[in-house]
XYZ file of C-alpha atoms in Angstrom:
689
model
C -32.400 -84.289 20.815
C -34.361 -85.081 17.625
C -32.109 -85.393 14.548
C -34.008 -84.313 11.450
C -33.793 -85.185 7.778
C -34.208 -82.726 4.919
C -37.886 -81.854 4.402
C -39.070 -83.340 7.692
C -41.017 -81.429 10.324
C -41.802 -81.760 14.011
C -44.007 -79.964 16.534
C -42.068 -78.095 19.216
C -44.627 -79.054 21.850
C -43.718 -82.701 21.248
C -40.128 -81.999 22.300
C -40.520 -79.711 25.327
C -43.088 -78.140 27.633
C -41.329 -74.762 27.473
C -41.181 -73.613 23.847
C -42.715 -70.169 24.123
C -39.228 -68.840 23.429
C -36.495 -70.695 21.515
C -32.904 -70.146 20.428
C -32.066 -71.060 16.813
C -28.342 -71.559 16.184
C -26.663 -71.688 12.758
C -23.069 -72.864 12.585
C -20.399 -73.770 10.038
C -16.661 -74.256 9.771
C -13.996 -74.319 7.078
C -10.642 -75.948 6.615
C -8.874 -72.579 6.484
C -10.907 -71.092 9.322
C -11.882 -67.970 7.355
C -15.280 -68.975 5.976
C -18.280 -66.983 7.141
C -21.847 -66.011 6.250
C -24.471 -63.478 7.322
C -27.643 -64.676 8.980
C -31.048 -63.244 8.130
C -34.595 -63.878 9.364
C -37.831 -63.186 7.496
C -41.361 -63.024 8.915
C -43.929 -64.165 6.338
C -47.698 -63.881 6.157
C -50.163 -66.433 4.809
C -49.141 -65.606 1.232
C -45.510 -66.457 1.949
C -44.382 -62.816 1.647
C -43.010 -60.247 4.078
C -45.658 -57.847 5.337
C -43.442 -54.785 5.067
C -40.158 -53.087 5.870
C -39.739 -54.405 9.398
C -40.020 -58.131 8.596
C -36.440 -58.606 7.352
C -33.782 -58.921 10.083
C -30.016 -58.952 9.594
C -26.860 -57.345 11.078
C -28.038 -53.737 10.553
C -31.599 -54.519 11.713
C -31.006 -57.072 14.481
C -34.143 -56.925 16.633
C -37.904 -56.459 16.526
C -39.421 -53.785 18.798
C -41.824 -56.355 20.281
C -38.952 -58.691 21.182
C -40.161 -61.492 18.889
C -36.848 -61.605 16.967
C -33.349 -60.775 18.142
C -30.091 -61.627 16.401
C -27.682 -62.358 19.244
C -24.541 -62.150 17.103
C -21.665 -64.423 16.233
C -19.695 -66.628 18.580
C -16.429 -68.046 17.157
C -16.046 -71.836 17.240
C -13.215 -74.173 16.299
C -12.551 -73.298 12.671
C -15.791 -71.405 12.162
C -18.561 -69.491 13.881
C -22.062 -69.825 15.270
C -24.917 -67.348 14.947
C -27.659 -67.443 17.599
C -31.168 -66.075 17.094
C -33.670 -65.567 19.902
C -37.303 -66.072 18.866
C -40.082 -65.254 21.332
C -42.921 -67.156 19.691
C -45.476 -65.742 22.131
C -44.727 -62.233 20.856
C -44.922 -63.040 17.128
C -47.840 -61.100 15.561
C -50.840 -63.331 14.752
C -50.704 -62.553 11.026
C -47.169 -63.984 10.787
C -47.443 -67.664 9.845
C -43.819 -68.537 9.029
C -40.377 -67.531 10.346
C -37.668 -68.363 7.815
C -34.035 -68.597 8.931
C -31.420 -68.152 6.185
C -27.806 -67.132 5.546
C -25.944 -65.631 2.581
C -22.393 -65.080 1.298
C -20.826 -62.486 -0.979
C -17.902 -61.964 -3.300
C -18.283 -65.257 -5.157
C -18.172 -67.420 -2.028
C -20.500 -70.409 -1.817
C -21.742 -72.698 0.921
C -20.057 -75.710 -0.619
C -16.783 -74.244 0.658
C -18.014 -74.494 4.264
C -18.121 -77.637 6.381
C -20.445 -78.787 9.141
C -23.433 -76.687 8.080
C -25.946 -77.225 10.870
C -28.982 -75.652 12.518
C -30.227 -76.461 16.022
C -33.200 -75.309 18.076
C -33.065 -75.068 21.874
C -35.575 -73.940 24.465
C -34.876 -70.984 26.763
C -33.395 -73.309 29.348
C -30.625 -74.209 26.901
C -31.781 -77.763 26.198
C -31.235 -78.616 22.514
C -34.503 -79.942 21.093
C -33.599 -80.735 17.482
C -30.786 -80.570 14.961
C -30.475 -80.620 11.171
C -27.197 -81.018 9.257
C -26.857 -79.927 5.622
C -24.528 -82.209 3.668
C -25.350 -81.432 0.032
C -24.360 -77.732 -0.226
C -22.617 -76.804 -3.448
C -22.407 -73.608 -5.475
C -25.246 -71.897 -3.581
C -24.439 -68.446 -2.181
C -27.630 -68.248 -0.091
C -29.295 -70.977 1.925
C -32.596 -71.569 3.684
C -31.715 -73.598 6.771
C -35.197 -74.064 8.167
C -38.428 -72.421 9.213
C -40.865 -72.310 12.114
C -44.505 -72.269 11.090
C -47.918 -72.320 12.721
C -50.316 -75.247 12.629
C -53.378 -74.156 14.544
C -52.216 -73.233 18.040
C -48.891 -75.050 17.660
C -45.490 -74.043 16.285
C -43.604 -76.588 14.190
C -40.121 -76.663 12.670
C -39.341 -77.750 9.106
C -35.821 -78.680 7.941
C -35.451 -77.016 4.497
C -31.815 -77.126 3.331
C -32.561 -75.331 0.040
C -29.971 -73.111 -1.658
C -29.899 -70.300 -4.224
C -27.133 -69.831 -6.751
C -28.457 -66.293 -7.266
C -27.555 -65.402 -3.694
C -29.472 -63.026 -1.500
C -31.212 -61.508 -4.517
C -32.808 -64.795 -5.524
C -33.702 -65.753 -1.979
C -35.198 -62.393 -1.090
C -37.208 -62.049 -4.310
C -39.095 -65.246 -3.478
C -40.353 -63.630 -0.286
C -41.442 -60.264 -1.660
C -38.275 -58.269 -0.953
C -37.160 -55.914 -3.732
C -33.483 -56.184 -4.680
C -32.007 -53.306 -6.678
C -28.432 -52.596 -7.700
C -26.745 -49.196 -7.729
C -27.648 -48.498 -11.329
C -31.295 -49.109 -10.560
C -31.077 -46.540 -7.787
C -29.699 -43.995 -10.250
C -32.567 -44.705 -12.628
C -35.031 -44.145 -9.801
C -33.495 -40.775 -9.020
C -33.771 -39.674 -12.603
C -37.340 -40.940 -12.981
C -40.668 -39.825 -11.597
C -40.114 -38.747 -7.967
C -43.713 -39.478 -7.072
C -43.246 -43.135 -8.005
C -40.103 -43.709 -5.953
C -40.010 -44.851 -2.331
C -38.570 -42.625 0.372
C -35.237 -44.154 1.363
C -32.227 -43.418 3.511
C -29.203 -45.397 2.426
C -26.249 -45.888 4.748
C -22.776 -45.980 3.266
C -19.971 -47.993 4.883
C -17.740 -45.908 7.140
C -14.695 -46.473 9.267
C -16.975 -47.282 12.210
C -19.015 -49.921 10.401
C -17.670 -53.475 10.668
C -15.998 -55.051 7.636
C -18.788 -57.592 7.323
C -21.341 -54.796 7.093
C -19.408 -52.989 4.393
C -19.162 -56.153 2.349
C -22.816 -57.131 2.753
C -26.037 -55.530 1.537
C -26.827 -51.956 2.473
C -30.380 -51.630 3.720
C -32.645 -48.859 2.506
C -35.284 -47.927 5.076
C -38.086 -45.370 4.952
C -36.755 -42.085 6.288
C -39.237 -41.996 9.152
C -37.886 -45.318 10.448
C -34.379 -44.017 11.205
C -34.477 -43.652 14.986
C -33.615 -40.159 16.065
C -31.496 -39.412 13.001
C -32.136 -37.003 10.177
C -30.735 -37.778 6.737
C -27.351 -36.215 6.373
C -26.293 -36.838 9.989
C -23.794 -39.614 9.462
C -25.609 -40.929 6.359
C -25.793 -40.206 2.659
C -29.426 -39.770 1.695
C -31.584 -39.568 -1.379
C -35.066 -38.346 -0.574
C -38.067 -38.216 -2.840
C -41.674 -37.524 -1.970
C -43.240 -40.759 -3.084
C -45.421 -43.064 -0.994
C -43.812 -45.430 1.468
C -43.073 -48.795 -0.109
C -44.462 -51.907 1.537
C -41.350 -53.902 0.714
C -37.843 -53.930 2.093
C -35.236 -52.690 -0.421
C -31.719 -54.065 -0.203
C -28.916 -52.569 -2.275
C -26.220 -55.064 -3.185
C -22.636 -53.806 -3.561
C -21.179 -53.758 -7.081
C -18.230 -55.809 -5.916
C -16.144 -56.789 -2.937
C -12.707 -55.274 -2.640
C -9.850 -57.729 -2.771
C -8.456 -58.609 0.629
C -5.118 -57.042 1.576
C -4.060 -60.164 3.468
C -0.814 -61.786 2.413
C -2.159 -65.195 3.353
C -5.673 -66.489 2.707
C -5.589 -68.280 6.061
C -5.533 -64.967 7.936
C -8.682 -64.364 9.957
C -10.386 -60.961 9.951
C -10.105 -59.115 13.241
C -13.033 -59.272 15.663
C -13.930 -56.167 17.598
C -14.192 -57.795 21.028
C -12.734 -61.328 20.855
C -13.402 -63.556 23.853
C -12.510 -67.216 23.056
C -8.783 -66.819 23.805
C -9.301 -65.518 27.336
C -7.834 -68.004 29.808
C -7.178 -66.250 33.122
C -9.273 -64.050 35.385
C -6.766 -61.235 34.947
C -7.184 -61.327 31.179
C -10.965 -61.296 31.550
C -10.865 -58.288 33.851
C -8.536 -56.330 31.563
C -10.570 -57.116 28.446
C -13.964 -56.485 30.036
C -12.878 -53.140 31.500
C -11.372 -51.925 28.240
C -14.348 -53.060 26.172
C -16.906 -51.411 28.457
C -15.076 -48.106 28.972
C -14.310 -47.694 25.271
C -17.967 -48.183 24.294
C -19.070 -45.775 27.050
C -16.810 -43.081 25.599
C -17.896 -43.684 21.986
C -21.657 -44.014 22.553
C -22.777 -40.910 24.488
C -26.236 -42.234 25.307
C -24.769 -45.371 26.859
C -22.014 -43.628 28.814
C -24.486 -41.101 30.147
C -26.948 -43.826 31.142
C -24.334 -45.593 33.281
C -22.690 -42.576 34.924
C -25.626 -40.224 35.549
C -26.696 -42.075 38.749
C -23.196 -41.464 40.130
C -23.445 -37.685 39.773
C -21.458 -37.358 36.555
C -22.581 -34.474 34.318
C -23.637 -34.780 30.692
C -20.472 -33.809 28.878
C -17.465 -35.003 26.906
C -16.333 -38.352 28.294
C -12.874 -39.897 28.139
C -11.937 -43.269 29.595
C -8.601 -44.875 30.433
C -7.427 -48.309 31.575
C -4.540 -49.600 33.685
C -3.496 -46.189 34.953
C -0.781 -45.877 37.598
C -1.424 -43.560 40.560
C 1.059 -42.796 43.379
C 0.221 -44.244 46.794
C 3.008 -44.331 49.370
C 5.970 -46.370 48.253
C 3.940 -48.594 45.914
C 1.791 -47.057 43.141
C -1.710 -48.460 42.720
C -3.203 -49.450 39.392
C -7.016 -49.214 39.289
C -8.642 -50.999 36.372
C -9.914 -47.784 34.827
C -10.616 -44.064 35.058
C -13.642 -42.153 33.755
C -13.379 -38.403 33.194
C -16.298 -36.191 32.124
C -15.841 -32.512 31.223
C -18.651 -29.970 31.081
C -18.397 -26.188 31.049
C -14.784 -26.277 32.155
C -15.494 -28.502 35.162
C -14.103 -32.031 35.435
C -15.748 -35.046 37.076
C -13.514 -38.093 37.652
C -14.140 -41.609 38.935
C -11.862 -44.609 39.514
C -13.096 -48.027 38.358
C -12.345 -51.403 39.956
C -13.549 -54.451 37.996
C -14.086 -58.108 38.848
C -15.302 -60.886 36.550
C -16.160 -64.574 36.730
C -17.684 -64.311 40.209
C -14.483 -63.081 41.861
C -15.198 -60.958 44.971
C -14.170 -57.356 45.412
C -11.362 -56.897 47.955
C -12.254 -54.323 50.642
C -8.633 -53.297 51.279
C -8.092 -52.653 47.563
C -11.242 -50.562 47.261
C -10.272 -48.632 50.404
C -6.880 -47.766 48.873
C -8.611 -46.405 45.764
C -10.956 -44.302 47.876
C -7.974 -42.814 49.718
C -6.271 -42.039 46.401
C -9.472 -40.499 45.014
C -9.826 -38.288 48.080
C -6.249 -37.025 47.849
C -6.476 -36.282 44.132
C -9.902 -34.654 44.271
C -11.766 -37.387 42.412
C -15.503 -37.583 42.998
C -16.190 -41.329 42.994
C -14.945 -44.902 43.085
C -17.042 -47.295 41.010
C -16.919 -51.047 41.584
C -18.104 -53.449 38.877
C -18.693 -57.173 39.381
C -21.236 -59.961 39.005
C -22.735 -59.056 42.400
C -25.960 -57.047 42.414
C -26.127 -54.092 44.811
C -28.968 -54.017 47.333
C -30.555 -50.659 48.227
C -27.823 -49.009 46.154
C -25.196 -50.144 48.660
C -22.035 -51.592 47.054
C -21.356 -55.195 48.172
C -17.989 -54.161 49.607
C -19.211 -50.999 51.384
C -19.828 -52.677 54.748
C -16.196 -53.815 54.887
C -14.559 -50.448 54.179
C -13.657 -47.822 56.763
C -16.491 -45.300 56.639
C -14.399 -42.724 58.492
C -11.916 -42.611 55.587
C -14.373 -42.036 52.745
C -13.989 -38.249 52.935
C -16.117 -36.753 50.159
C -15.572 -39.648 47.764
C -18.737 -41.565 46.842
C -18.588 -45.357 46.515
C -20.887 -46.760 43.824
C -21.487 -50.194 42.336
C -22.530 -51.571 38.945
C -23.335 -55.182 38.151
C -22.586 -56.691 34.753
C -26.284 -57.557 34.557
C -27.155 -53.850 34.781
C -24.612 -52.981 32.094
C -26.178 -55.562 29.770
C -29.668 -54.298 30.673
C -28.853 -50.704 29.726
C -27.256 -51.783 26.432
C -30.272 -53.915 25.614
C -32.730 -51.139 26.416
C -30.940 -48.764 24.046
C -30.451 -51.057 21.049
C -33.778 -52.895 21.285
C -36.259 -50.338 22.572
C -35.050 -46.745 22.803
C -32.474 -46.295 20.057
C -29.165 -44.464 19.731
C -27.856 -41.706 17.509
C -26.635 -43.724 14.534
C -26.183 -47.227 13.174
C -22.489 -47.404 14.092
C -23.328 -46.767 17.748
C -26.045 -49.414 17.651
C -23.523 -51.850 16.198
C -21.010 -51.044 18.939
C -23.614 -51.710 21.624
C -24.578 -54.979 19.937
C -20.920 -56.027 19.876
C -20.625 -55.164 23.566
C -23.758 -57.146 24.396
C -22.491 -60.134 22.401
C -19.208 -59.987 24.287
C -20.906 -59.821 27.687
C -23.083 -62.807 26.772
C -20.124 -64.905 25.608
C -19.553 -67.798 27.984
C -15.844 -66.944 28.240
C -16.228 -63.246 29.114
C -16.884 -63.813 32.826
C -19.495 -61.002 32.783
C -22.639 -63.025 33.401
C -24.147 -61.353 36.428
C -25.271 -63.026 39.632
C -24.703 -66.768 39.197
C -24.247 -68.331 42.617
C -26.528 -68.484 45.656
C -23.464 -68.683 47.884
C -21.957 -71.233 50.293
C -24.911 -70.999 52.695
C -27.434 -72.276 50.136
C -26.900 -76.034 50.524
C -26.612 -75.990 54.365
C -29.807 -73.914 54.634
C -31.722 -76.251 52.298
C -30.500 -79.266 54.249
C -31.400 -77.578 57.535
C -34.926 -76.866 56.319
C -35.291 -80.435 55.056
C -34.184 -81.919 58.390
C -35.943 -79.194 60.448
C -32.698 -78.284 62.198
C -32.404 -74.690 60.948
C -33.046 -72.296 63.828
C -34.144 -68.668 63.756
C -31.243 -66.249 64.077
C -28.949 -68.427 61.945
C -26.668 -66.089 59.971
C -26.680 -68.494 57.033
C -30.400 -67.897 56.510
C -29.733 -64.150 56.263
C -27.073 -64.824 53.604
C -29.588 -66.856 51.584
C -32.154 -64.027 51.839
C -29.527 -61.546 50.572
C -28.669 -63.849 47.657
C -32.384 -64.274 46.888
C -32.850 -60.494 46.711
C -29.832 -60.164 44.403
C -31.309 -62.829 42.134
C -34.706 -61.109 42.039
C -33.140 -57.751 41.160
C -31.243 -59.416 38.330
C -34.455 -61.071 37.099
C -36.011 -57.590 36.997
C -33.102 -56.237 34.934
C -33.185 -59.123 32.473
C -36.970 -59.154 32.021
C -37.118 -55.363 31.764
C -34.469 -55.399 29.046
C -36.398 -57.972 27.035
C -39.759 -56.210 27.408
C -38.547 -52.620 27.202
C -40.539 -51.826 30.347
C -39.808 -51.066 33.976
C -39.719 -54.190 36.125
C -39.108 -53.471 39.820
C -39.068 -55.592 42.982
C -41.758 -54.762 45.538
C -40.744 -54.388 49.190
C -43.551 -54.846 51.725
C -41.564 -53.751 54.792
C -42.837 -50.849 56.855
C -41.404 -47.449 56.051
C -38.303 -46.624 58.039
C -37.364 -50.238 58.771
C -33.630 -50.832 58.428
C -32.796 -53.255 55.543
C -30.778 -55.476 57.883
C -33.710 -55.721 60.285
C -36.046 -56.520 57.409
C -33.751 -59.281 56.077
C -33.352 -60.742 59.562
C -37.142 -60.977 59.843
C -37.364 -62.607 56.406
C -34.620 -65.057 57.409
C -36.587 -66.024 60.534
C -39.629 -66.598 58.326
C -37.513 -68.791 56.031
C -36.459 -70.897 59.021
C -40.097 -71.198 60.093
C -41.917 -72.028 56.840
C -39.073 -72.829 54.410
C -40.198 -70.287 51.783
C -38.552 -67.462 49.871
C -41.037 -64.940 48.458
C -40.627 -62.035 46.030
C -42.937 -59.703 44.121
C -42.301 -57.965 40.796
C -44.216 -54.976 39.487
C -44.216 -54.862 35.670
C -45.489 -51.831 33.792
C -48.684 -52.353 31.765
C -49.721 -55.540 33.585
C -52.882 -55.949 35.695
C -51.182 -57.196 38.839
C -48.040 -57.972 40.802
C -46.135 -61.091 39.767
C -45.344 -63.178 42.861
C -42.606 -65.813 43.054
C -42.525 -68.346 45.897
C -39.694 -70.848 46.282
C -40.772 -73.582 48.691
C -37.571 -75.226 49.887
C -39.511 -77.922 51.750
C -41.272 -79.258 48.656
C -38.694 -78.176 46.067
C -41.320 -76.326 44.001
C -41.554 -72.849 42.518
C -44.862 -71.017 42.188
C -45.426 -67.955 40.037
C -48.766 -66.214 40.452
C -50.698 -63.019 39.840
C -53.972 -61.683 41.221
C -56.474 -59.800 39.072
C -59.485 -58.096 40.565
C -63.008 -58.610 39.263
C -64.605 -55.379 37.962
C -66.944 -53.709 40.424
C -70.584 -54.165 39.474
C -70.071 -56.827 36.810
C -71.922 -60.133 36.781
C -69.722 -62.845 38.382
C -70.279 -65.367 35.596
C -69.514 -62.708 32.977
C -66.185 -61.956 34.689
C -65.335 -65.657 34.847
C -66.083 -66.202 31.161
C -64.143 -63.123 30.139
C -61.099 -64.309 32.084
C -61.232 -67.742 30.454
C -61.453 -66.159 27.000
C -58.323 -64.117 27.677
C -56.553 -67.288 28.851
C -57.467 -69.283 25.753
C -53.768 -69.774 24.903
C -52.612 -70.329 28.504
C -51.305 -73.763 29.568
C -53.872 -76.290 30.705
C -52.112 -76.796 34.054
C -52.627 -73.158 35.078
C -54.271 -73.062 38.519
C -57.166 -70.604 38.906
C -58.364 -69.735 42.408
C -61.372 -67.512 43.002
C -60.774 -64.910 45.697
C -63.509 -64.053 48.175
C -63.636 -61.519 50.995
C -63.367 -64.201 53.670
C -62.230 -67.813 53.487
C -61.322 -69.648 50.286
C -63.118 -69.767 46.965
C -63.270 -72.519 44.354
C -60.043 -73.531 42.620
C -58.973 -75.822 39.820
C -56.853 -76.123 36.710
C -57.717 -74.299 33.523
C -58.277 -77.632 31.818
C -61.068 -78.513 34.262
C -62.650 -75.055 34.444
C -62.819 -74.234 30.721
C -65.899 -76.391 29.971
C -67.815 -75.084 33.022
C -66.973 -71.433 33.896
C -69.690 -71.505 36.575
C -67.474 -73.849 38.629
C -65.248 -70.837 39.321
C -67.970 -69.152 41.387
C -68.781 -69.822 45.084
C -71.841 -72.045 45.439
C -73.143 -70.143 48.466
C -73.463 -66.882 46.563
C -70.443 -65.244 48.215
C -69.148 -62.346 46.142
C -65.984 -63.094 44.160
C -63.479 -60.243 44.466
C -60.952 -61.532 41.924
C -58.876 -64.459 40.740
C -55.384 -65.764 41.483
C -53.544 -67.407 38.559
C -50.647 -69.733 39.403
C -48.155 -72.034 37.709
C -46.029 -74.602 39.550
C -42.720 -76.182 38.592
C -39.904 -78.059 40.281
C -36.859 -75.968 41.145
C -33.171 -76.628 40.605
C -31.199 -78.170 43.414
C -27.704 -76.709 42.934
C -26.657 -73.195 43.962
C -25.470 -72.091 40.507
C -27.017 -71.196 37.141
C -26.433 -74.475 35.302
C -29.393 -76.268 33.743
C -30.067 -78.016 37.066
C -29.383 -74.893 39.115
C -31.802 -72.899 41.222
C -31.004 -69.603 39.460
C -31.782 -71.032 36.022
C -35.062 -72.514 37.274
C -36.206 -69.134 38.641
C -35.408 -67.444 35.311
C -37.339 -70.139 33.458
C -40.506 -69.997 35.572
C -40.681 -66.200 35.383
C -40.254 -66.247 31.603
C -42.847 -68.981 31.201
C -45.423 -67.307 33.441
C -45.049 -63.944 31.751
C -45.187 -65.333 28.200
C -47.986 -67.849 28.718
C -50.151 -66.069 31.287
C -49.405 -62.390 31.913
C -49.036 -61.542 28.217
C -52.506 -63.014 27.608
C -54.212 -60.716 30.117
C -55.756 -57.698 28.457
C -57.910 -55.011 30.090
C -60.136 -56.978 32.462
C -62.653 -54.225 33.193
C -65.721 -54.030 31.036
C -68.571 -51.560 31.458
C -71.696 -53.509 32.452
C -74.799 -52.997 30.356
C -76.981 -50.112 31.544
C -74.242 -48.449 33.607
C -72.801 -45.084 32.707
C -69.868 -44.738 35.063
C -66.456 -46.105 34.183
C -65.513 -49.491 35.564
C -63.222 -49.560 38.575
C -59.554 -49.890 37.592
C -57.763 -53.129 38.361
C -56.188 -53.401 41.792
C -53.070 -55.491 42.101
C -52.420 -57.904 44.893
C -49.711 -60.302 46.003
C -50.219 -64.030 46.018
C -48.732 -65.499 49.146
C-alpha cells in the first residue's frame, strides 16, 4: 500500500492492473464515539465545476444511473464509522475530468473534534492501493479528502486534505453548486416566477433518518423525482421557470438540541450489525430486517413474492411465530401474509445465514404445518443459489407429503440484486422507501450480517482439483457432479451481481438439448470436467454484441473470459479489422484477438502487436473472416472460498474486468458499406470454447 503525503499524487495504473473500478473509503473516530460526518461526491468538468443537477451525490442521491458512482453507506468501526464509495471509472462520462470526495458536519461540529481522519483507495478485489491520513484538521466543518482526476488515458489520485470553515456552503460554492437558505427560498417565491428554478423540496419526516433531517435538504427539478408527483409525500413549491443547471442545497436554519441525557450516547442505527456474534442472532436479525422492509416498501415486497404466486395486495410480515405441531410447537423464522380482495395468501419463511445449510426435516415439518393450516407456500432463504428454480433442500424432502404447498427458495444474492435494481435503476415511490432499501442493502453487505450469497465451492472442490492435477479423477465420480453444481450456482450469482450493477438482464446460457433432465446434463458436464479439466459457462447480457464465455481451466490454473463478434456481411475485411481496433482503443494491451474463419484457425495475437498493423488480423490466403474472438486470461484462485485468494473472488474479478475493459468498449459493429442500400446484417453471437 502506498502511503501518501498531503498534496501528492499517484497514478492508479502504477499500483494495480485492475483499477477500472475502485472503492474509496473515508473513516474517522472520536473519543466519545459519537462523532460523525456526511460524505459527498462531486463530478467536475474541465472548468472545475459540476455539469448539472446530477453531479452531486450524498445520502439522498446515493447513486448515478450509469453506475459510475454509488455511495455504499456507513459501516460502524471502533469508536467511529467508515463510509465506502464505489467508483466505476470505466463508466464515468468523458467530459468529467475530476471526481472530488468530501465530507461535511453540521450544528457547529468541526473535523478537529474527530480522530484518525483517513481516506483509502482499494481495487475491486479488495486490495488497498493507497492511504492518506489527515492530521492537521481544526475548526473546519467541511473537508476535501482527495480527488481522482484524468491525465490522458490514465486516472490518478491526489491527496488534498483541505478544509472549509464555512462548511458545505463554502465547499459547494467553489464547485458551482448554489447554496440558499430558507429566507432566500421565500424571496424566490415572492419574486419573478419566470426567473426561479423548478424545485421539489423534501421535508424531514418520521421515516427519514435523523442524519438526513439534520443535513442539507436537496432541491431537485420536479421532472427528476422518480415516479412521484409533488404533494405525494413531499412539500413542493413549483414555478414555471427554466431548469437550473446547478444543484441547489437548502441548509437547515439550525439543528435541534439532542434529547440525550449523556453526550456519550450513540444515535440508534436502523439495522445494526457489528454486535452480532452467533448464527442464531444473525438469522433473527436478517429475517426481521428483510421482512420489515418488504412490508414497508411495496415495490420490493411485490418483486420478491410475485414469483411465488402471491397477489399484489396489502402485505404484513411477522417473525418468530409459534405454530402447533404435535406435542412440540414449531417456530418458523417468519410469516408473510398478503391480502387482496378479501382473499389471503400466506407463506412460512425459514432462514439461514453465514453458509449454514437448510435442514430437510425442519423444512418438511413446516410444509406439513402449512398444509394443515391452509398456507400456500414455504419459502427457504439462504446463501445457496437455487438451480432451475428447485430449492436446495427439495431433493431431501418427502415429495408425497407436500400436498398443495409450494416450496420456494430465495438466495441472499437475489434479495440484494432486487434491492439494487430498484434503488439504482428503476426507482421506488418515495425517498423514504429508497432510503430503507439502501439501509437494507448496506446491512446485507456488512461483513458481519452473514448474508453474502454463495461463498464456498464445497468440500469436493479441493479433491477434484487434485484429482485433475494428478489425472486420477475418473468419469462418474460424484464429486465432479458436486463441483459442476457449485459452478452453476456461482455463475447464477455472477449474473445477479452484474445485472444489479448494470441495470440489465444478465442470464446464464444453457446449451443442453431441449428435454434433457438437469441431472443428466450435469452428469455429462462432470464427465467432461474429468476428461479435459475445464468448467465452462456462458452469460447473455442485454445490449451487448455477443455471449460472454468463462472458462476455468483447472489443469493450468487459468481463467479465460471471451466474446465473439461477427464481421458485417459484405464489408471489406480490412475495414472491419480497423473498425474493431478503433473500438478497442481503451482495451488492455494483453487482450487476445483471434480471427474466426469458416474452417480451421485464423490469425491471432495480442492487441499490442496488432494495433500497428491491422492487416495482420486477416488470413494471408484470402480466406473470408467471419468474425473475431476477444479473450483475456488471468490466474485463478486456489481456495474454495471467496477470500482474496479464493476461486469465487477470482471469477468475479475476471468478469468485471472483461466487461469494463472490453465489452463496454464494443459499440455497434455493423456499418453500411459504401454503395450498398440494404441494411447491414445484425450481429450474431457465438460462444468461445
